[in-house]
Coordinates of C-alpha atoms and ligand atoms in Angstrom, one line a residue:
Chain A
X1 CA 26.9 0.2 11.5
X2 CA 29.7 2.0 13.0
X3 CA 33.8 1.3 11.8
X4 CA 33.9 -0.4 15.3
X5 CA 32.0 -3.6 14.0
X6 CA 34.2 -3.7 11.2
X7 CA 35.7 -7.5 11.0
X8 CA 33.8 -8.8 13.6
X9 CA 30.9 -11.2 14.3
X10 CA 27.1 -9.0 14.0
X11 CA 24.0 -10.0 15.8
X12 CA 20.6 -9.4 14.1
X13 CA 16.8 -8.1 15.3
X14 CA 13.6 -9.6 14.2
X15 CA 12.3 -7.5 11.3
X16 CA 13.0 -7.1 8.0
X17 CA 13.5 -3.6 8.1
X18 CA 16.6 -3.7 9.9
X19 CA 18.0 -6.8 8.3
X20 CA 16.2 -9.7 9.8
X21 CA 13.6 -12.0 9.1
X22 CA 10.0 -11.0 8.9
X23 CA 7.7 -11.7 11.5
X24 CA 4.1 -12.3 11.5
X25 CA 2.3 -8.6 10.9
X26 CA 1.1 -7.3 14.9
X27 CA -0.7 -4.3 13.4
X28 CA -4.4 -3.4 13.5
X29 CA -6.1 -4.3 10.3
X30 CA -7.9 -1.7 7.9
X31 CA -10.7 -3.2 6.5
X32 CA -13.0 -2.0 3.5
X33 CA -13.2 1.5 1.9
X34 CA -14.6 4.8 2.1
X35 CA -18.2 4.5 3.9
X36 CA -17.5 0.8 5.0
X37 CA -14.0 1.0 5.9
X38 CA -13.6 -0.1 9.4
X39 CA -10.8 -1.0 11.9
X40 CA -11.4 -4.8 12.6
X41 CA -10.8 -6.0 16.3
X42 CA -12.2 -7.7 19.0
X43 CA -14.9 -6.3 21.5
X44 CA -16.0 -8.4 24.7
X45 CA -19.7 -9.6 24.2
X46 CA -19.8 -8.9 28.3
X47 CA -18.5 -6.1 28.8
X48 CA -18.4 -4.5 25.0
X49 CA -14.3 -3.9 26.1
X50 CA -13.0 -3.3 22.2
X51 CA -9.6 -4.6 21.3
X52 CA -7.0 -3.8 17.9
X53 CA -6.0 -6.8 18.0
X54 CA -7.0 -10.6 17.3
X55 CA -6.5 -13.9 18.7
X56 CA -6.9 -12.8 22.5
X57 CA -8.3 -15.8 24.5
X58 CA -10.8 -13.6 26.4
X59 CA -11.2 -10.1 27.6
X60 CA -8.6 -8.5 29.1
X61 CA -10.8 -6.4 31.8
X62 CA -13.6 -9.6 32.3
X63 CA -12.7 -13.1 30.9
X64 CA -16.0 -12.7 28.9
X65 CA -15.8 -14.3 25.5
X66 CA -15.1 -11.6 22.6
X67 CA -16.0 -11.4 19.4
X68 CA -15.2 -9.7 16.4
X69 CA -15.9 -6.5 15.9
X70 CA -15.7 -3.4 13.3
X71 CA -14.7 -0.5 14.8
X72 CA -15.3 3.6 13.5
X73 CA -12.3 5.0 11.9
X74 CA -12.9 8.4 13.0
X75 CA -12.3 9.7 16.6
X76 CA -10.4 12.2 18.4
X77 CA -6.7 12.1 19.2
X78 CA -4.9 11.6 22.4
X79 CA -1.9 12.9 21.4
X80 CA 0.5 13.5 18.9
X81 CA 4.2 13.7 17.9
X82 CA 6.8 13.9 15.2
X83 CA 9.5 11.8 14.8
X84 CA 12.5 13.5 13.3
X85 CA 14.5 10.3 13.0
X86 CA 14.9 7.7 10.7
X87 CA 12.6 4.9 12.5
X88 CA 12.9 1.3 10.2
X89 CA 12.3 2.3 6.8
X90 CA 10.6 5.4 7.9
X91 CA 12.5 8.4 6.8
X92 CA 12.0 11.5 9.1
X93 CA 9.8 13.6 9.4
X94 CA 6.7 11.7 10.3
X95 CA 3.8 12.6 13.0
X96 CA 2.4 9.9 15.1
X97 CA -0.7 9.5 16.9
X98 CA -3.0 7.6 19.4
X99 CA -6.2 7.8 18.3
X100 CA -9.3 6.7 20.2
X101 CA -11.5 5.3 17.8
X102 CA -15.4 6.8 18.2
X103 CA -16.8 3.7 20.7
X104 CA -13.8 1.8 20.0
X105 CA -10.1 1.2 21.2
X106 CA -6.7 3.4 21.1
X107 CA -5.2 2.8 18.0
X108 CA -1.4 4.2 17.0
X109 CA -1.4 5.9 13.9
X110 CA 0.5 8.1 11.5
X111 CA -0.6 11.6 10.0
X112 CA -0.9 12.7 7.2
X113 CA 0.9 15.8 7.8
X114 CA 3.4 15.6 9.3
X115 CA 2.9 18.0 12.2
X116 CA 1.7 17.9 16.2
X117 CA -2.4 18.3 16.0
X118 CA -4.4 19.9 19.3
X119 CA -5.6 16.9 21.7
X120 CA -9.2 16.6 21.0
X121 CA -8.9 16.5 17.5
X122 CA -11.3 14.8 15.0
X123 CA -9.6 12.6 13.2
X124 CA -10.1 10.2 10.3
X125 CA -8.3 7.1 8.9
X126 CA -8.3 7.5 5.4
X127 CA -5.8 4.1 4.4
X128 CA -2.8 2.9 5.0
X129 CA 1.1 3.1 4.2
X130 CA 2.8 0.0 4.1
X131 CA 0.8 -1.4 6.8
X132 CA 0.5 1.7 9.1
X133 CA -2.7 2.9 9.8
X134 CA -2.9 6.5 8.2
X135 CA -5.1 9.3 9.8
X136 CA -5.8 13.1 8.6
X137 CA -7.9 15.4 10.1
X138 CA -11.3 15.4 9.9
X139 CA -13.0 18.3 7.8
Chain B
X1 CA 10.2 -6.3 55.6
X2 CA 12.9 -7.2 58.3
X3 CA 15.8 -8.9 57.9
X4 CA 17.3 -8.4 54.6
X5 CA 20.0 -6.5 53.8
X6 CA 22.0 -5.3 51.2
X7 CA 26.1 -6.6 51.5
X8 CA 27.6 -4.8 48.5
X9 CA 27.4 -2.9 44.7
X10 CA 29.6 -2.9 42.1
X11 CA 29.3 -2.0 38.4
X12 CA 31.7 -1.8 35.4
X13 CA 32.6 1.8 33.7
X14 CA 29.4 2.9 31.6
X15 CA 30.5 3.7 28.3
X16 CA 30.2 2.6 24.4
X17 CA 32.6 -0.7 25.0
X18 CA 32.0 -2.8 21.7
X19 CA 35.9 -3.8 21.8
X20 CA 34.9 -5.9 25.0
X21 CA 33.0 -9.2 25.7
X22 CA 30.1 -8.4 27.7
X23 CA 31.2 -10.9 30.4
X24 CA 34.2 -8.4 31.3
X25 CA 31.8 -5.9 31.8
X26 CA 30.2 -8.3 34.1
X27 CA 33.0 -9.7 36.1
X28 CA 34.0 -6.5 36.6
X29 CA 30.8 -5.5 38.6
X30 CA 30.6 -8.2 40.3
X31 CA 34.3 -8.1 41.3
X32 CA 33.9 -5.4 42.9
X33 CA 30.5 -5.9 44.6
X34 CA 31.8 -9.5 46.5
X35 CA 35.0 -6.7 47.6
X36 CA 32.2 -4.5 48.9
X37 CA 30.3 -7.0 51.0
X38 CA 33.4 -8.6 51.8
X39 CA 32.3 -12.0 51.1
X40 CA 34.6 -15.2 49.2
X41 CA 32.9 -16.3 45.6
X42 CA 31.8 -19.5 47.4
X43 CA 29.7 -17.9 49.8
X44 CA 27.4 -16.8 46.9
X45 CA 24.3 -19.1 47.0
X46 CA 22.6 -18.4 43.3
X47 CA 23.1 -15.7 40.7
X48 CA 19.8 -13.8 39.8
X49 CA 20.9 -11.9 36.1
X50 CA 18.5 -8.9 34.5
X51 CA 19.3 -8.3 31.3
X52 CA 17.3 -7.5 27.9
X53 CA 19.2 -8.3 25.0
X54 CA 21.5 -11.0 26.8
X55 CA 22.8 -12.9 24.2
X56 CA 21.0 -16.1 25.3
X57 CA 23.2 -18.2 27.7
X58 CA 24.9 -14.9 28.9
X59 CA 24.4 -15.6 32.5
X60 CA 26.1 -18.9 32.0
X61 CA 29.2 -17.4 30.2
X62 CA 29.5 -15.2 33.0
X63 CA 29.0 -17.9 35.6
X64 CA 32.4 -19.7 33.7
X65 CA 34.6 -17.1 35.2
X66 CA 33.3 -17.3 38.5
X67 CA 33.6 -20.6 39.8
X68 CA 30.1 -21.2 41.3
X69 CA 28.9 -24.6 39.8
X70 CA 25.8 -25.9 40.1
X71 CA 24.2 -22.8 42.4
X72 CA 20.4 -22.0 40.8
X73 CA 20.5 -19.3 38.6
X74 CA 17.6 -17.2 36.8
X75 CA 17.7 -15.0 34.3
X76 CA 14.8 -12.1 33.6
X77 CA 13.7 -9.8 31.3
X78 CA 11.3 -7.0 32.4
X79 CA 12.4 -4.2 30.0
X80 CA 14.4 -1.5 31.5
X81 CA 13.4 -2.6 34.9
X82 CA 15.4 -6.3 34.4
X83 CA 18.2 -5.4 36.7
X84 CA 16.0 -4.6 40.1
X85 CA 13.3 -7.2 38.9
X86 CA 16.3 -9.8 38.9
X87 CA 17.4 -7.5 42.2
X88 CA 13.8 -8.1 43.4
X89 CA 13.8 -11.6 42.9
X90 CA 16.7 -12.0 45.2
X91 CA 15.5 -9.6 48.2
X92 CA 12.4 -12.3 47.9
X93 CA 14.4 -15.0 48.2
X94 CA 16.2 -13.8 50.8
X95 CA 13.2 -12.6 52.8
X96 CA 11.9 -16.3 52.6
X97 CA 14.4 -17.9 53.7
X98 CA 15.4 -19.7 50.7
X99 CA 19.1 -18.6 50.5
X100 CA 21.1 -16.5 53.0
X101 CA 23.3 -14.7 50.0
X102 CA 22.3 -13.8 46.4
X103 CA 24.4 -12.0 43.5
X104 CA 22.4 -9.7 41.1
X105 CA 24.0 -9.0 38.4
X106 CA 22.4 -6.6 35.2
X107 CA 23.8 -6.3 31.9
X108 CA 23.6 -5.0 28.5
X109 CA 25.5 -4.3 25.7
X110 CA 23.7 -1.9 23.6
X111 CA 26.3 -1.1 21.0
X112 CA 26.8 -4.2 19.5
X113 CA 23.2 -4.2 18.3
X114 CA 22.3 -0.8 17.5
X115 CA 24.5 1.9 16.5
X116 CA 22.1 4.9 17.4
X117 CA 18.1 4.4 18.8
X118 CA 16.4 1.3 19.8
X119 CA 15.6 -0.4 16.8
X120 CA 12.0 -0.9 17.6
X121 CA 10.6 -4.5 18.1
X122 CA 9.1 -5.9 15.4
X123 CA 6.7 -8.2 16.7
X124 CA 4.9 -5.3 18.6
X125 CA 1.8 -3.4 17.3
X126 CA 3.0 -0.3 17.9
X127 CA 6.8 -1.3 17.3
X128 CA 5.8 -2.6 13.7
X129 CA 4.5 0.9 12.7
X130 CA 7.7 2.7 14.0
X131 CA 6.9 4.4 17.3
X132 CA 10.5 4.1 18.4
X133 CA 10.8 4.9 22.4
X134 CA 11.3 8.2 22.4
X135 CA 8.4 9.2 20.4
X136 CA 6.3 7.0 22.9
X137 CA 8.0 9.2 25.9
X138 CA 7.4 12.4 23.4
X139 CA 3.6 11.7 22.4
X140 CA 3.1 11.5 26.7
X141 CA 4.8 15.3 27.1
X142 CA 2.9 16.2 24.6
X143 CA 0.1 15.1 26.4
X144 CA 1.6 16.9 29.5
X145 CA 2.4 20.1 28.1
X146 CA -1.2 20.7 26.5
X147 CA -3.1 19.6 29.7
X148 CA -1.4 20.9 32.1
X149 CA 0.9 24.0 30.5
X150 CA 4.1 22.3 31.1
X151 CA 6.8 24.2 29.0
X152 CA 9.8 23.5 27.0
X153 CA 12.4 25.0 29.4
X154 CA 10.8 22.9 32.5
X155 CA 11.5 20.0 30.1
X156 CA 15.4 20.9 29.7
X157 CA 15.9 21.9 33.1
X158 CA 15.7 17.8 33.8
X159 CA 18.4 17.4 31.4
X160 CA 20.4 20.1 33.0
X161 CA 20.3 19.2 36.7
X162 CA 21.3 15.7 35.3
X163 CA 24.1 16.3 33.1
X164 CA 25.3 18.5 36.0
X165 CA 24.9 15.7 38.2
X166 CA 26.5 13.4 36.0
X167 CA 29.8 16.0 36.0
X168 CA 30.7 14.3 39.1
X169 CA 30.3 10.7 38.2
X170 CA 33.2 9.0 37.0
X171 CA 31.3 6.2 35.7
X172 CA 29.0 8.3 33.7
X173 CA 29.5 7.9 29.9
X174 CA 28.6 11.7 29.1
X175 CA 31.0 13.9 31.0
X176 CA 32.3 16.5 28.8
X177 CA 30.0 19.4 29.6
X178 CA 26.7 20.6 31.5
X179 CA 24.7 22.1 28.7
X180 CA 22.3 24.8 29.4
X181 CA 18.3 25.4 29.2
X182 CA 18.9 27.0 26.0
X183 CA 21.6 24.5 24.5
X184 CA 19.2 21.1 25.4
X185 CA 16.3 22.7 23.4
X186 CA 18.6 23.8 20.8
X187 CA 20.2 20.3 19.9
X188 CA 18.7 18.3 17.3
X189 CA 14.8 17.3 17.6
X190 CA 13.8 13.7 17.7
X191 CA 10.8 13.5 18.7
X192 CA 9.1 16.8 19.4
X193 CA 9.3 18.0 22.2
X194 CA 12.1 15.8 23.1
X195 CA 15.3 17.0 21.9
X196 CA 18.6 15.5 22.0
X197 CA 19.7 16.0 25.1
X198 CA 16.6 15.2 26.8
X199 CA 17.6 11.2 25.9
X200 CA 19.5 8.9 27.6
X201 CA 22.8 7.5 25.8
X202 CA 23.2 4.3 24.2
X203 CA 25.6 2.6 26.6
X204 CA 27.4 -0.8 27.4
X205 CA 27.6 -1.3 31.1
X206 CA 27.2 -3.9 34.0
X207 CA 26.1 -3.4 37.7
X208 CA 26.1 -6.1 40.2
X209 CA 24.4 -6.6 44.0
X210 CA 25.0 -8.6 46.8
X211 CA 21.6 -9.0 49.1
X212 CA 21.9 -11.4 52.0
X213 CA 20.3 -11.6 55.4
X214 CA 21.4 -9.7 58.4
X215 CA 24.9 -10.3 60.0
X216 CA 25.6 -7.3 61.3
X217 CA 28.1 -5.8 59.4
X218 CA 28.5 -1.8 59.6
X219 CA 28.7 -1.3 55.7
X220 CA 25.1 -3.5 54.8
X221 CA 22.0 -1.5 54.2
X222 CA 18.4 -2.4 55.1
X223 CA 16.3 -3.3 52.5
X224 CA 13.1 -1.9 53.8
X225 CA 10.7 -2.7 51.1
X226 CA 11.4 -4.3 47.5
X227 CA 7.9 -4.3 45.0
X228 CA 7.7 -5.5 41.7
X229 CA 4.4 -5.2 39.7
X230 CA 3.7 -6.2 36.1
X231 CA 2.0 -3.9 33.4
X232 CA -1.7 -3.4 33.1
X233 CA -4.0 -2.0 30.5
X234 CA -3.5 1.4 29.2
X235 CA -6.1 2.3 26.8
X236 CA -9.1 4.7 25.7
X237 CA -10.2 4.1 29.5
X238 CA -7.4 5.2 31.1
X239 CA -7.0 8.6 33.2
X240 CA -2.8 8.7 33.5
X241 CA -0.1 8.9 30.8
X242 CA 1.3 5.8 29.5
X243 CA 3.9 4.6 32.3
X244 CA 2.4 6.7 35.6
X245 CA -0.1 4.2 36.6
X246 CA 2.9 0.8 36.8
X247 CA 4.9 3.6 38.8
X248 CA 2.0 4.5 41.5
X249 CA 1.3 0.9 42.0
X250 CA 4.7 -0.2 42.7
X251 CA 5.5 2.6 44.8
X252 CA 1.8 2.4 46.9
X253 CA 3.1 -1.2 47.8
X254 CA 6.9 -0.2 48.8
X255 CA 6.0 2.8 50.9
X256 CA 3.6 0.6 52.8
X257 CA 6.2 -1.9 53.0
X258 CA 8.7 -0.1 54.2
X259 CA 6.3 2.2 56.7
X260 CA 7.2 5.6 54.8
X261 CA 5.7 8.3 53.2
X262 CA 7.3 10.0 50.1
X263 CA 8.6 13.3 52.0
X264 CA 10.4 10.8 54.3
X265 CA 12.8 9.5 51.7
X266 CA 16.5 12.0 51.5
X267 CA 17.7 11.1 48.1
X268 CA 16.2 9.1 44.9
X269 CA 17.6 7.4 41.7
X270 CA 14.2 7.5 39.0
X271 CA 14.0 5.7 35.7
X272 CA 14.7 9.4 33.3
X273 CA 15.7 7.4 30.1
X274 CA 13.6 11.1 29.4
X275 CA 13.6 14.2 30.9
X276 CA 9.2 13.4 30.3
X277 CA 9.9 10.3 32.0
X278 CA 11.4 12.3 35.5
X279 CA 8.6 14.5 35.8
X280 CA 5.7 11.7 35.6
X281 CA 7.4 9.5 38.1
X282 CA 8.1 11.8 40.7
X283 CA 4.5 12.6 40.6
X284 CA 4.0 8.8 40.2
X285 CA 6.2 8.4 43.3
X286 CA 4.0 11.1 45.2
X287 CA 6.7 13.6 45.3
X288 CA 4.2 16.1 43.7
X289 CA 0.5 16.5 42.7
X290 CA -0.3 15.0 39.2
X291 CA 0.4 18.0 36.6
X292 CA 2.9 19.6 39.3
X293 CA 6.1 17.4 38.9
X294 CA 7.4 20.0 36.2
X295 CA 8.5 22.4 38.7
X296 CA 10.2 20.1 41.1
X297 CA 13.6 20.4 38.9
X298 CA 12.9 24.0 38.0
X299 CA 13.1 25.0 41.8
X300 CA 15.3 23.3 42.9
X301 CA 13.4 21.1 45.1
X302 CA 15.0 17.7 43.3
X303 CA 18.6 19.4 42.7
X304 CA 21.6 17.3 44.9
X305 CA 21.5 20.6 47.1
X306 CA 17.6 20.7 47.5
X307 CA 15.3 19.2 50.0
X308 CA 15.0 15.8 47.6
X309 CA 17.8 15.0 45.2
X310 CA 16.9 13.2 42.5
X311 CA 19.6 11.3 40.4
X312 CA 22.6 12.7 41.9
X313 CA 24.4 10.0 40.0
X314 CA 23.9 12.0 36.7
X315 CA 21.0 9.4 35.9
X316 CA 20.2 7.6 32.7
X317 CA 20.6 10.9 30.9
X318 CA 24.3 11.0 32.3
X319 CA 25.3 7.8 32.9
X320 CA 23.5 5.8 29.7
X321 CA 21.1 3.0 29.5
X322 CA 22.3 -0.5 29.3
X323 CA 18.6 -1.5 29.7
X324 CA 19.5 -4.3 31.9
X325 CA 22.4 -2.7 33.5
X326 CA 20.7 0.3 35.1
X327 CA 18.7 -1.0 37.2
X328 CA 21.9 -2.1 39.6
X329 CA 23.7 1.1 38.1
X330 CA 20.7 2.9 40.4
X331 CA 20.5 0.7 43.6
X332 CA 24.2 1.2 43.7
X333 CA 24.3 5.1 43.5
X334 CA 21.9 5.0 46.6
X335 CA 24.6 2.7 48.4
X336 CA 27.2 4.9 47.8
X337 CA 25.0 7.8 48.8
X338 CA 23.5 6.2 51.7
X339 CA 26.9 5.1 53.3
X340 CA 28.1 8.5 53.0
X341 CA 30.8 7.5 50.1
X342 CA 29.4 9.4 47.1
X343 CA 32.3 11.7 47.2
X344 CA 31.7 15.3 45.1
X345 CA 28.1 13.5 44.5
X346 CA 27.3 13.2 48.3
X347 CA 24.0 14.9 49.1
X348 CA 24.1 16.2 52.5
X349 CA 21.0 14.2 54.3
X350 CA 21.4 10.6 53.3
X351 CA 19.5 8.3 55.9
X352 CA 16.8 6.5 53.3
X353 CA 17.1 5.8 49.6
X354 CA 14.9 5.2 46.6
X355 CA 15.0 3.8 43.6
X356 CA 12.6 3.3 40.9
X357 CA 12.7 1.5 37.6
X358 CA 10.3 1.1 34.9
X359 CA 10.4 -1.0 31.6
X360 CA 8.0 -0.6 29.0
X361 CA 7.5 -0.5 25.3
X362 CA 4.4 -3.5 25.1
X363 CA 2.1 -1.3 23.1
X364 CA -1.5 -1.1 25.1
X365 CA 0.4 -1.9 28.5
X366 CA 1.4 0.7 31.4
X367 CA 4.5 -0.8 31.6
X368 CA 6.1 -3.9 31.1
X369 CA 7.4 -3.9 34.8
X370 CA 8.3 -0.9 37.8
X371 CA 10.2 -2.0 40.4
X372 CA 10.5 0.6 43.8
X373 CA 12.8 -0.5 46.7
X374 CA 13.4 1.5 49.7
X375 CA 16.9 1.4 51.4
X376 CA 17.9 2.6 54.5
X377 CA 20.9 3.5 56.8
X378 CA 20.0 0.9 59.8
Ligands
ZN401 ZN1 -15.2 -7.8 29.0

């Protein structure tokens, strides 16, 4: 913090990274290795709408009932960035993406590399980094 | 929408201000908007506050100082659009009968919390894995720039007409110098493309609003349309960057509202906490064909000389981004500028106003909230 709160009263954000409590992990979940490794989610048995998340009550998009669901890790990304800021514990550089999962939903995750990648690249999540989904670029 | 009317804006000096409560900042808006509609405190019939970060119970602090016990009072929290959903909320209120004279008040005080970014929230997916805001705003130019061949420079001319803009505003918290094209693509990288200068501020500030129904006073504005709409999904299916889609909705209901089509409006006040974030709305707001909002700074169209200013106030580039606070920062640049009182900000035609705010950040939503309201000289 800056010499201005120096001496005075300091509020606090949810998150352990920043010097608050932790809070119950909101990130899609990795599941399995190599050939079986899949992101595990939700898809609507109506609709076949696929969600990275769990615990929704219904589909977002029909009310039908979901289920769970393993989705592909690879897929071609949407976009891409790097972040040249400290972010959290995240030291700069690091390159974000959203990724849409082959059949599946848009997942956020980080590269590899750390550099921007062509929309409509193959991608492949290969693990993760304390927590993050990881992604490099498919051979 | 007939009969509502805007009675007076006021906001408090936008500027790192740790050293003061964030009530002062508040009083002081509102201060100065009950002067501008020329009302007592008493005639104030309930407080509608937008803010993000609060603290909890802020609206009740500021309520102390002002006398008004017992009036029903709201607070809201839609992201960067708190301050015109609370304003919203009011014009609604008014519309319906339910109170002839509401005080809108939007606050934040950013620096007590962070002392640079948005620490990014914790409890969301995308927040957890450290996408802070401007890389969300950075991985939808990318987006941009490789579909449809939008450049660096059309990027930084945002930043430039802004900053410029901002020259002029007293209230602005960056005032020191217009940079150039080459000087915004120059300063530090945060998220590539973005760059520096091409993101709002962290700023403490307060704006306040006084809607009310007609009584034929000279000074009020109409309130010709007011919408609020809530995110929706944004995923794999989608066709729009992140944040265009919350924008088009809103506006679709306000210009239908208010009777209007987009080349009908003089002078705008857009949500730019990104130069990215300028382009998509105007498109959003129909002021250009998707993939052709780029150009609208570049030529000129959206300086405070050209056909449509946008942001003469400097924007949130210029004047800084209390997340709550802006949206009232916004609605009372296009007062100013409406009434003709905008001083070396005035644009020259100044008959109807827009403004447009959206909040987001919810990972796998469009938006958390956009709020468009159309004003008019009556
Ligand atoms: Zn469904």
């Amino acid at each position: 913090m800056s010499e201005l709160g120096v001496g005075r009263p300091t509020k606090r954000r949810p998150g352990a990274a920043v010097g608050g409590l932790p809070v119950a992990d909101p990130r899609p979940v990795l599941d399995g290795a190599g050939a079986d490794a899949a992101v595990v989610g939700l898809r609507c048995t109506q609709c076949r709408y696929p969600v990275p998340q769990r615990r929704i009550p219904w589909c977002p998009v029909c009310y039908g009932s979901v289920a769970e669901a393993r989705f592909a890790t690879t897929g071609i990304a949407w976009s891409s960035t790097v972040v040249q800021i400290a972010v959290g514990g995240r030291k700069p550089p690091f390159a974000l993406a959203y990724l849409d999962l082959d059949d599946g939903p848009r997942v956020l995750v980080h590269l590899a590399e750390p550099a921007v990648v062509p929309i409509g690249t193959r991608l492949r999540i290969t693990g993760t980094d304390d927590g993050d989904l990881v992604a490099e670029v498919a051979a | 929408m007939t009969g509502v009317m805007l009675w007076g804006v006021g906001t408090s000096q936008y500027r790192l201000q740790p050293e003061k409560r964030v009530e002062e900042l508040a009083w002081t808006a509102i201060a100065e908007a009950v002067a501008d509609a020329g009302i007592q405190p008493w005639q104030i019939e309930a407080i509608v506050v937008g803010t993000v970060f609060g603290p909890p119970g802020v609206a009740t602090r500021v309520q102390r100082g002002l006398g008004l016990p017992g009036v029903p009072m709201w607070t809201v929290e839609n992201a960067c659009a708190s301050g015109t959903s609370a304003y919203h909320e009011a014009v609604e209120a008014v519309r319906r009968g339910r109170f002839g004279c509401v005080l809108v008040l939007g606050v934040d005080q950013m620096s007590t919390l962070f002392s640079g970014a948005i620490v990014p929230e914790a409890t969301d997916p995308e927040g957890a894995s450290s996408l802070p805001l401007p890389g969300l705003y950075a991985l939808q130019a990318q987006r941009y720039m490789q579909e449809f061949g939008v450049t660096p420079e059309q990027l930084a001319a945002i930043a430039v007409k802004n900053k410029r803009n901002g020259l002029d505003n007293p209230r602005a918290q960056l005032r020191d110098k217009a940079p150039t094209i080459e000087e915004v693509l120059s300063s530090r990288m945060i998220a590539e493309p973005l760059t520096f200068l091409q993101c709002c501020p962290t700023t403490d500030g307060a704006g306040a609003v006084i809607v009310g129904r007609e009584r034929n006073n000279p000074n009020d504005l109409r309130i010709e349309a007011s919408a609020m709409v809530s995110g929706a999904l944004w995923d794999h299916r989608s066709p729009d960057v992140w944040g265009y889609a919350s924008v088009a909705r809103a506006a679709e209901q306000a210009y239908e509202q208010a009777g209007r089509s987009p080349a009908e409006i003089d002078v705008l006040e857009v949500h730019d906490a990104f130069t990215i974030g300028e382009i998509i709305t105007l498109e959003a707001l129909g002021l250009a064909p998707r993939g052709k909002g780029a150009e609208l700074a570049p030529s000129g169209h959206t300086a405070r000389d050209g056909a449509q200013p946008v942001n003469p106030s400097g924007g949130l580039l210029s004047r800084g981004h209390p997340l709550g606070g802006t949206g009232t920062a916004q609605i009372a640049e296009i007062a100013w500028q409406l009434r003709g009182t905008a001083g070396a900000r005035q644009v020259a035609r100044h008959r109807v106003g827009l403004v447009e705010t959206m909040g987001g950040g919810a990972a796998g939503m469009d938006g958390n909230a956009c709020v468009v309201t159309i004003l008019s000289v009556p």
